[in-house]
Amino acid sequence: MKVQFVDLKAQYQSIKDEVNEAIGGILQSCAFVNSRSFEAEFAQYIGSRHCVGVGNGTAALMMAMKCSGLGPGDEVITAANTFIATAEAISFTGATPVFVDCDPVSYNIDPARIEAAITDKTKAIVPVHLYGQPADMDPIMEIAKKHDLLVIEDCAQSHGATYRGKKAGTFGKAACFSFYPGKNLGAYGDAGAVATDDEALATEIRKLGDHGSNVKYQHDFVGINSRLDGIQGAVLSVKLRHLDKWSDRRIEVARMYNEGLKDVCVVPQTGTDVRHVFHLYVIQVNNRDELMAHLTEQGIACGIHYPVALPVSPAYADLGYHAEDFPVACGIADKIVSLPMHGDLTDEDVALVIEAVKSGAR
Ligand SMILES: *Cc1c(COP(=O)(O)O)cnc(C)c1O
């Protein structure tokens, strides 16, 4: 590949000394389990009172939901077009995901369609700040307030994004982050975190991830093992210092892509008063599969996020949804393609991508 989709090697080269030193420090101290200093730094970065590091983003979602009291018999509203982890976490608490179609411009859950999905079993809304752009939180919070629903944000793609001046992850009761290596803030393995202002919830999540315990061998309830390990925390502390600069570069690349591609395909649009951190740069074309073959042939990596909307995924067949009820999410699924996007793309890379899309998109 001439242009990588994400380039973790290039990123490592640019922070190698800092990262090696940080990992070396953990190896010296043998502080392998837990990562309190990163938790404190990340809480401060987001503007949350507490941050609890956990094993991965899916666990963060599941644990935040479980500790917020969601369980069997509850319905939880979320987006039809997200990575399956959002819905899996709902399912693993025993609650039922209720999918809502997305907005055709922002690709985020359409607030205008949420109320129709609310029943007397609805307990929560889980907006996903998809592709790095915050969901439309003002109307979502208004609906949640009106119907007394919990809001838990899926921030796996939106580290550092803002909505009306506030960071994504500071609107709901809890915000769940993934630090999977390819995310905007990525560890060198699996990692995740929950940010919240609610001290009791933070304590409960920490206990759940440590076998129902906060005093060794005193188990108040049946928990699991899901903690942020020390080496990952050290890597994340280093990378957090670079995150805003990397996001700025992503935004700059998106601006160049938009400029070069706006006449050949549907380019992403950023809402007003929003910082879209472009975890993914997604365009729509009429000849998606053909374009992807063309890009691959030209040495340009690309992907689809996501090829199947969750209501029509085999994993959720038992819920009995129909594609017709999700005209936007199901309609775009065979038009969307994600172009290379990361903080180490050069202007030459960007020019190559633009030329290749221009010569292949219909
Ligand atoms: C990556 C991702 C997750 C899951 O995170 P993991 O760390 O891979 O478990 C959840 N939701 C969304 C939207 C994601 O992109």
Tab-separated table of C-alpha atoms and ligand atoms in Angstrom:
chain	number	residue	atom	x	y	z
A	1	MET	CA	0.000	0.000	0.000
A	2	LYS	CA	1.234	3.484	-0.871
A	3	VAL	CA	-1.181	5.163	1.517
A	4	GLN	CA	-2.083	3.335	4.723
A	5	PHE	CA	-5.538	3.511	6.278
A	6	VAL	CA	-3.991	4.065	9.708
A	7	ASP	CA	-0.220	4.212	10.068
A	8	LEU	CA	0.789	3.065	13.526
A	9	LYS	CA	4.391	2.552	12.412
A	10	ALA	CA	4.789	6.165	11.334
A	11	GLN	CA	3.139	7.322	14.551
A	12	TYR	CA	5.475	5.157	16.651
A	13	GLN	CA	8.526	6.544	14.822
A	14	SER	CA	7.441	10.067	15.771
A	15	ILE	CA	7.107	9.289	19.516
A	16	LYS	CA	9.506	6.371	19.860
A	17	ASP	CA	11.797	7.803	22.553
A	18	GLU	CA	8.943	9.000	24.765
A	19	VAL	CA	7.045	5.709	24.430
A	20	ASN	CA	10.084	3.506	25.016
A	21	GLU	CA	10.985	5.485	28.107
A	22	ALA	CA	7.438	5.287	29.467
A	23	ILE	CA	7.219	1.530	28.892
A	24	GLY	CA	10.688	1.103	30.398
A	25	GLY	CA	9.492	2.928	33.496
A	26	ILE	CA	6.641	0.451	33.948
A	27	LEU	CA	8.996	-2.483	33.438
A	28	GLN	CA	11.286	-1.037	36.130
A	29	SER	CA	8.487	-0.388	38.618
A	30	CYS	CA	6.491	-3.535	37.776
A	31	ALA	CA	3.260	-1.523	38.163
A	32	PHE	CA	1.555	-3.756	35.617
A	33	VAL	CA	-2.046	-3.588	36.769
A	34	ASN	CA	-4.004	-0.322	36.947
A	35	SER	CA	-3.017	3.027	35.594
A	36	ARG	CA	-4.210	5.747	37.929
A	37	SER	CA	-2.060	8.531	36.538
A	38	PHE	CA	-3.423	8.114	33.021
A	39	GLU	CA	-6.961	7.963	34.430
A	40	ALA	CA	-6.433	11.305	36.172
A	41	GLU	CA	-4.910	12.891	33.062
A	42	PHE	CA	-7.708	11.654	30.834
A	43	ALA	CA	-10.435	12.790	33.252
A	44	GLN	CA	-8.868	16.233	33.231
A	45	TYR	CA	-8.571	16.242	29.434
A	46	ILE	CA	-12.246	15.334	28.987
A	47	GLY	CA	-13.412	17.574	31.792
A	48	SER	CA	-14.918	14.754	33.870
A	49	ARG	CA	-14.536	14.287	37.603
A	50	HIS	CA	-13.652	10.581	37.332
A	51	CYS	CA	-12.159	8.162	34.858
A	52	VAL	CA	-11.999	4.407	35.362
A	53	GLY	CA	-9.675	2.477	33.073
A	54	VAL	CA	-11.002	-0.882	31.889
A	55	GLY	CA	-9.963	-3.657	29.528
A	56	ASN	CA	-11.474	-2.347	26.276
A	57	GLY	CA	-14.213	-0.121	24.865
A	58	THR	CA	-16.851	-2.842	24.731
A	59	ALA	CA	-16.275	-3.588	28.415
A	60	ALA	CA	-16.462	0.146	29.177
A	61	LEU	CA	-19.928	0.280	27.604
A	62	MET	CA	-21.136	-2.920	29.215
A	63	MET	CA	-19.824	-1.975	32.657
A	64	ALA	CA	-21.192	1.582	32.540
A	65	MET	CA	-24.609	0.237	31.531
A	66	LYS	CA	-24.644	-2.566	34.083
A	67	CYS	CA	-23.555	-0.289	36.932
A	68	SER	CA	-26.194	2.246	35.891
A	69	GLY	CA	-28.787	-0.423	36.556
A	70	LEU	CA	-29.657	-1.536	33.037
A	71	GLY	CA	-30.697	-5.155	32.742
A	72	PRO	CA	-33.306	-7.670	31.588
A	73	GLY	CA	-36.633	-6.141	30.579
A	74	ASP	CA	-35.109	-2.743	29.785
A	75	GLU	CA	-34.953	-1.210	26.326
A	76	VAL	CA	-31.985	0.906	25.314
A	77	ILE	CA	-32.110	3.162	22.266
A	78	THR	CA	-29.040	3.404	20.072
A	79	ALA	CA	-27.980	4.100	16.494
A	80	ALA	CA	-28.699	1.600	13.700
A	81	ASN	CA	-25.318	2.382	12.137
A	82	THR	CA	-22.547	1.844	14.631
A	83	PHE	CA	-19.907	-0.755	15.341
A	84	ILE	CA	-21.668	-3.783	16.801
A	85	ALA	CA	-19.944	-3.331	20.195
A	86	THR	CA	-22.411	-0.590	21.161
A	87	ALA	CA	-25.338	-2.975	20.771
A	88	GLU	CA	-23.483	-5.990	22.146
A	89	ALA	CA	-22.862	-4.151	25.397
A	90	ILE	CA	-26.597	-3.475	25.708
A	91	SER	CA	-27.381	-7.122	24.978
A	92	PHE	CA	-24.826	-8.395	27.492
A	93	THR	CA	-26.500	-6.488	30.330
A	94	GLY	CA	-29.654	-8.432	29.447
A	95	ALA	CA	-31.386	-5.320	28.068
A	96	THR	CA	-32.697	-5.082	24.490
A	97	PRO	CA	-31.203	-2.692	21.938
A	98	VAL	CA	-33.756	-0.566	20.093
A	99	PHE	CA	-32.290	0.810	16.889
A	100	VAL	CA	-33.024	4.277	15.537
A	101	ASP	CA	-32.125	5.429	12.030
A	102	CYS	CA	-29.438	8.029	11.427
A	103	ASP	CA	-29.407	11.509	9.978
A	104	PRO	CA	-28.401	11.432	6.287
A	105	VAL	CA	-25.947	14.323	6.645
A	106	SER	CA	-24.163	13.744	9.970
A	107	TYR	CA	-24.607	9.920	9.992
A	108	ASN	CA	-25.366	10.252	13.716
A	109	ILE	CA	-28.552	9.027	15.413
A	110	ASP	CA	-31.449	11.217	14.221
A	111	PRO	CA	-32.923	12.941	17.303
A	112	ALA	CA	-36.200	13.468	15.424
A	113	ARG	CA	-36.710	9.684	15.290
A	114	ILE	CA	-35.895	8.918	18.927
A	115	GLU	CA	-39.238	9.709	20.540
A	116	ALA	CA	-41.119	7.287	18.293
A	117	ALA	CA	-38.884	4.498	19.630
A	118	ILE	CA	-39.595	5.212	23.299
A	119	THR	CA	-41.875	2.770	25.165
A	120	ASP	CA	-42.601	2.321	28.855
A	121	LYS	CA	-39.645	-0.094	28.972
A	122	THR	CA	-37.126	2.429	27.630
A	123	LYS	CA	-34.456	3.220	30.217
A	124	ALA	CA	-31.594	4.786	28.302
A	125	ILE	CA	-30.284	6.357	25.126
A	126	VAL	CA	-26.780	5.489	23.933
A	127	PRO	CA	-25.724	8.041	21.313
A	128	VAL	CA	-22.560	7.221	19.380
A	129	HIS	CA	-20.356	10.112	18.254
A	130	LEU	CA	-19.783	8.343	14.974
A	131	TYR	CA	-16.714	8.877	12.783
A	132	GLY	CA	-15.495	11.516	15.286
A	133	GLN	CA	-18.425	13.930	15.016
A	134	PRO	CA	-20.516	14.483	18.159
A	135	ALA	CA	-24.152	13.415	17.955
A	136	ASP	CA	-26.683	16.248	18.194
A	137	MET	CA	-26.621	16.320	22.003
A	138	ASP	CA	-28.946	19.272	22.759
A	139	PRO	CA	-32.121	17.608	21.445
A	140	ILE	CA	-30.967	14.203	22.720
A	141	MET	CA	-30.510	15.519	26.266
A	142	GLU	CA	-33.853	17.321	26.049
A	143	ILE	CA	-35.658	14.101	25.051
A	144	ALA	CA	-33.840	12.179	27.793
A	145	LYS	CA	-34.862	14.740	30.378
A	146	LYS	CA	-38.469	14.798	29.224
A	147	HIS	CA	-38.778	10.984	29.414
A	148	ASP	CA	-36.475	10.508	32.408
A	149	LEU	CA	-33.942	8.424	30.469
A	150	LEU	CA	-30.302	7.825	31.189
A	151	VAL	CA	-27.758	8.892	28.561
A	152	ILE	CA	-24.548	6.901	28.151
A	153	GLU	CA	-22.249	8.183	25.416
A	154	ASP	CA	-20.243	5.910	23.132
A	155	CYS	CA	-17.072	7.972	22.645
A	156	ALA	CA	-14.986	5.213	21.043
A	157	GLN	CA	-14.498	7.337	17.908
A	158	SER	CA	-14.555	10.838	19.373
A	159	HIS	CA	-11.606	11.472	21.699
A	160	GLY	CA	-11.320	15.250	21.982
A	161	ALA	CA	-14.357	16.099	19.821
A	162	THR	CA	-16.501	18.986	21.051
A	163	TYR	CA	-20.153	20.021	20.737
A	164	ARG	CA	-21.028	23.663	21.451
A	165	GLY	CA	-17.715	24.083	23.282
A	166	LYS	CA	-18.106	21.012	25.510
A	167	LYS	CA	-16.137	17.797	25.039
A	168	ALA	CA	-17.945	14.699	23.817
A	169	GLY	CA	-18.217	12.526	26.895
A	170	THR	CA	-19.436	15.238	29.280
A	171	PHE	CA	-23.128	15.222	28.391
A	172	GLY	CA	-24.478	11.939	29.722
A	173	LYS	CA	-24.277	10.049	32.986
A	174	ALA	CA	-21.206	8.215	31.688
A	175	ALA	CA	-19.010	8.202	28.600
A	176	CYS	CA	-17.298	5.120	27.259
A	177	PHE	CA	-13.982	5.238	25.443
A	178	SER	CA	-12.051	2.631	23.491
A	179	PHE	CA	-8.288	2.833	23.173
A	180	TYR	CA	-8.079	0.074	20.583
A	181	PRO	CA	-4.824	0.705	18.656
A	182	GLY	CA	-6.532	2.210	15.591
A	183	LYS	CA	-8.684	4.731	17.505
A	184	ASN	CA	-7.701	8.412	17.610
A	185	LEU	CA	-6.144	7.739	21.012
A	186	GLY	CA	-4.929	4.160	20.835
A	187	ALA	CA	-2.975	1.881	23.143
A	188	TYR	CA	-0.595	-0.886	22.042
A	189	GLY	CA	-3.213	-3.508	22.738
A	190	ASP	CA	-6.770	-3.445	24.050
A	191	ALA	CA	-7.784	-0.747	26.518
A	192	GLY	CA	-10.799	1.385	27.419
A	193	ALA	CA	-12.220	3.760	30.013
A	194	VAL	CA	-15.407	5.183	31.446
A	195	ALA	CA	-15.542	8.889	32.277
A	196	THR	CA	-18.225	10.162	34.638
A	197	ASP	CA	-18.932	12.938	37.132
A	198	ASP	CA	-20.767	10.467	39.361
A	199	GLU	CA	-18.410	9.240	42.077
A	200	ALA	CA	-20.656	6.374	43.192
A	201	LEU	CA	-20.937	5.125	39.608
A	202	ALA	CA	-17.152	5.341	39.135
A	203	THR	CA	-16.604	3.324	42.319
A	204	GLU	CA	-19.130	0.709	41.218
A	205	ILE	CA	-17.529	0.350	37.773
A	206	ARG	CA	-14.079	0.001	39.329
A	207	LYS	CA	-15.400	-2.690	41.674
A	208	LEU	CA	-17.160	-4.533	38.841
A	209	GLY	CA	-13.864	-4.671	36.937
A	210	ASP	CA	-12.020	-5.963	39.972
A	211	HIS	CA	-14.187	-8.964	40.914
A	212	GLY	CA	-16.798	-6.940	42.815
A	213	SER	CA	-14.143	-5.749	45.193
A	214	ASN	CA	-12.297	-2.654	46.333
A	215	VAL	CA	-10.711	-4.334	49.332
A	216	LYS	CA	-8.609	-7.382	48.484
A	217	TYR	CA	-10.571	-10.653	48.813
A	218	GLN	CA	-13.671	-8.847	50.023
A	219	HIS	CA	-16.196	-9.397	47.227
A	220	ASP	CA	-19.372	-7.361	47.577
A	221	PHE	CA	-20.897	-8.746	44.391
A	222	VAL	CA	-20.036	-10.986	41.453
A	223	GLY	CA	-17.767	-9.019	39.143
A	224	ILE	CA	-15.350	-9.562	36.283
A	225	ASN	CA	-11.708	-8.789	35.523
A	226	SER	CA	-11.509	-5.676	33.349
A	227	ARG	CA	-8.768	-3.190	34.211
A	228	LEU	CA	-6.452	-0.887	32.287
A	229	ASP	CA	-2.984	-2.356	32.486
A	230	GLY	CA	0.033	-0.282	33.425
A	231	ILE	CA	1.928	-0.534	30.156
A	232	GLN	CA	-1.115	0.539	28.137
A	233	GLY	CA	-1.730	3.416	30.555
A	234	ALA	CA	1.862	4.607	30.159
A	235	VAL	CA	1.563	4.511	26.358
A	236	LEU	CA	-1.740	6.379	26.527
A	237	SER	CA	-0.249	9.084	28.771
A	238	VAL	CA	2.422	9.745	26.165
A	239	LYS	CA	-0.042	9.742	23.281
A	240	LEU	CA	-2.541	11.969	25.090
A	241	ARG	CA	0.053	14.753	24.976
A	242	HIS	CA	0.002	14.533	21.161
A	243	LEU	CA	-3.704	13.947	20.632
A	244	ASP	CA	-4.842	17.512	19.894
A	245	LYS	CA	-2.030	18.010	17.380
A	246	TRP	CA	-2.958	14.725	15.645
A	247	SER	CA	-6.635	15.733	15.612
A	248	ASP	CA	-5.705	19.092	14.077
A	249	ARG	CA	-3.901	17.242	11.286
A	250	ARG	CA	-6.914	14.959	10.729
A	251	ILE	CA	-9.127	18.054	10.441
A	252	GLU	CA	-6.674	19.631	8.002
A	253	VAL	CA	-6.605	16.448	5.890
A	254	ALA	CA	-10.425	16.348	5.904
A	255	ARG	CA	-10.490	19.951	4.700
A	256	MET	CA	-8.148	19.075	1.817
A	257	TYR	CA	-10.158	15.951	0.939
A	258	ASN	CA	-13.390	17.984	1.005
A	259	GLU	CA	-11.895	20.624	-1.241
A	260	GLY	CA	-10.577	18.059	-3.724
A	261	LEU	CA	-13.588	15.745	-3.744
A	262	LYS	CA	-16.696	17.847	-3.219
A	263	ASP	CA	-17.555	17.787	-6.919
A	264	VAL	CA	-17.069	14.036	-7.417
A	265	CYS	CA	-18.798	12.433	-4.418
A	266	VAL	CA	-20.747	13.153	-1.228
A	267	VAL	CA	-18.197	14.463	1.278
A	268	PRO	CA	-18.697	14.634	5.063
A	269	GLN	CA	-20.211	17.753	6.578
A	270	THR	CA	-19.334	19.109	9.973
A	271	GLY	CA	-22.152	20.613	12.028
A	272	THR	CA	-21.962	24.170	13.331
A	273	ASP	CA	-20.116	24.735	16.603
A	274	VAL	CA	-18.693	21.239	16.506
A	275	ARG	CA	-15.109	19.917	16.517
A	276	HIS	CA	-15.264	16.783	14.343
A	277	VAL	CA	-12.068	14.818	15.014
A	278	PHE	CA	-12.390	12.572	11.928
A	279	HIS	CA	-11.744	9.140	13.323
A	280	LEU	CA	-12.996	8.163	9.877
A	281	TYR	CA	-13.386	10.138	6.667
A	282	VAL	CA	-16.412	8.653	4.923
A	283	ILE	CA	-17.639	9.541	1.440
A	284	GLN	CA	-20.614	8.236	-0.556
A	285	VAL	CA	-20.360	7.110	-4.159
A	286	ASN	CA	-22.652	5.199	-6.515
A	287	ASN	CA	-20.010	2.648	-7.534
A	288	ARG	CA	-18.607	1.794	-4.125
A	289	ASP	CA	-17.259	-1.702	-4.811
A	290	GLU	CA	-15.749	-0.602	-8.116
A	291	LEU	CA	-14.135	2.436	-6.454
A	292	MET	CA	-12.685	0.280	-3.687
A	293	ALA	CA	-11.132	-2.092	-6.232
A	294	HIS	CA	-9.725	0.924	-8.084
A	295	LEU	CA	-8.254	2.422	-4.892
A	296	THR	CA	-6.704	-0.885	-3.871
A	297	GLU	CA	-5.148	-1.224	-7.296
A	298	GLN	CA	-3.689	2.281	-6.927
A	299	GLY	CA	-2.161	1.335	-3.568
A	300	ILE	CA	-4.654	3.301	-1.464
A	301	ALA	CA	-6.146	1.530	1.536
A	302	CYS	CA	-9.875	1.950	2.182
A	303	GLY	CA	-12.657	0.394	4.246
A	304	ILE	CA	-16.403	0.319	4.942
A	305	HIS	CA	-17.816	1.527	8.240
A	306	TYR	CA	-20.097	-0.329	8.336
A	307	PRO	CA	-21.210	-2.632	5.538
A	308	VAL	CA	-24.322	-3.978	7.309
A	309	ALA	CA	-26.650	-1.873	9.474
A	310	LEU	CA	-27.215	-3.558	12.833
A	311	PRO	CA	-31.005	-4.029	12.547
A	312	VAL	CA	-30.406	-6.299	9.531
A	313	SER	CA	-27.279	-8.005	10.876
A	314	PRO	CA	-27.650	-11.766	11.466
A	315	ALA	CA	-26.587	-11.115	15.074
A	316	TYR	CA	-29.843	-9.221	15.636
A	317	ALA	CA	-32.137	-11.216	13.360
A	318	ASP	CA	-34.173	-12.320	16.392
A	319	LEU	CA	-35.294	-8.730	16.989
A	320	GLY	CA	-37.276	-8.882	13.739
A	321	TYR	CA	-36.307	-5.560	12.197
A	322	HIS	CA	-36.841	-4.720	8.508
A	323	ALA	CA	-34.485	-2.774	6.248
A	324	GLU	CA	-37.405	-0.554	5.097
A	325	ASP	CA	-37.640	0.864	8.600
A	326	PHE	CA	-34.068	2.166	8.361
A	327	PRO	CA	-34.040	3.904	4.990
A	328	VAL	CA	-30.969	6.004	5.739
A	329	ALA	CA	-28.728	3.479	7.522
A	330	CYS	CA	-29.631	0.689	5.088
A	331	GLY	CA	-29.614	3.047	2.082
A	332	ILE	CA	-26.063	4.288	2.630
A	333	ALA	CA	-24.593	0.902	3.558
A	334	ASP	CA	-23.649	0.107	-0.050
A	335	LYS	CA	-22.546	3.656	-0.919
A	336	ILE	CA	-20.140	4.533	1.894
A	337	VAL	CA	-16.396	4.130	1.753
A	338	SER	CA	-13.793	5.314	4.264
A	339	LEU	CA	-10.591	6.871	2.934
A	340	PRO	CA	-7.182	6.829	4.666
A	341	MET	CA	-7.276	9.056	7.742
A	342	HIS	CA	-4.633	9.523	10.424
A	343	GLY	CA	-2.381	12.165	11.887
A	344	ASP	CA	0.684	11.209	9.856
A	345	LEU	CA	-0.737	11.628	6.346
A	346	THR	CA	1.465	13.887	4.240
A	347	ASP	CA	0.179	16.397	1.691
A	348	GLU	CA	1.526	14.034	-1.005
A	349	ASP	CA	-0.537	11.141	0.435
A	350	VAL	CA	-3.623	13.333	0.411
A	351	ALA	CA	-3.018	14.361	-3.207
A	352	LEU	CA	-2.628	10.699	-4.229
A	353	VAL	CA	-5.910	9.763	-2.533
A	354	ILE	CA	-7.778	12.664	-4.128
A	355	GLU	CA	-6.479	11.796	-7.597
A	356	ALA	CA	-7.365	8.128	-7.181
A	357	VAL	CA	-10.906	8.873	-5.974
A	358	LYS	CA	-11.395	11.425	-8.746
A	359	SER	CA	-10.416	8.899	-11.407
A	360	GLY	CA	-12.547	6.097	-9.939
A	361	ALA	CA	-15.716	7.569	-8.395
A	362	ARG	CA	-19.050	7.701	-10.190
B	1	LIG	C1	-14.200	0.529	18.655
B	1	LIG	C2	-15.580	0.769	19.073
B	1	LIG	C3	-16.139	0.159	20.219
B	1	LIG	C4	-15.473	-0.960	20.956
B	1	LIG	O1	-14.228	-0.736	21.456
B	1	LIG	P1	-13.225	-1.967	21.718
B	1	LIG	O2	-12.123	-1.323	22.493
B	1	LIG	O3	-12.785	-2.484	20.396
B	1	LIG	O4	-13.954	-2.987	22.525
B	1	LIG	C5	-17.393	0.541	20.607
B	1	LIG	N1	-18.104	1.443	19.917
B	1	LIG	C6	-17.633	2.027	18.801
B	1	LIG	C7	-18.470	3.026	18.086
B	1	LIG	C8	-16.363	1.701	18.322
B	1	LIG	O5	-15.907	2.284	17.212
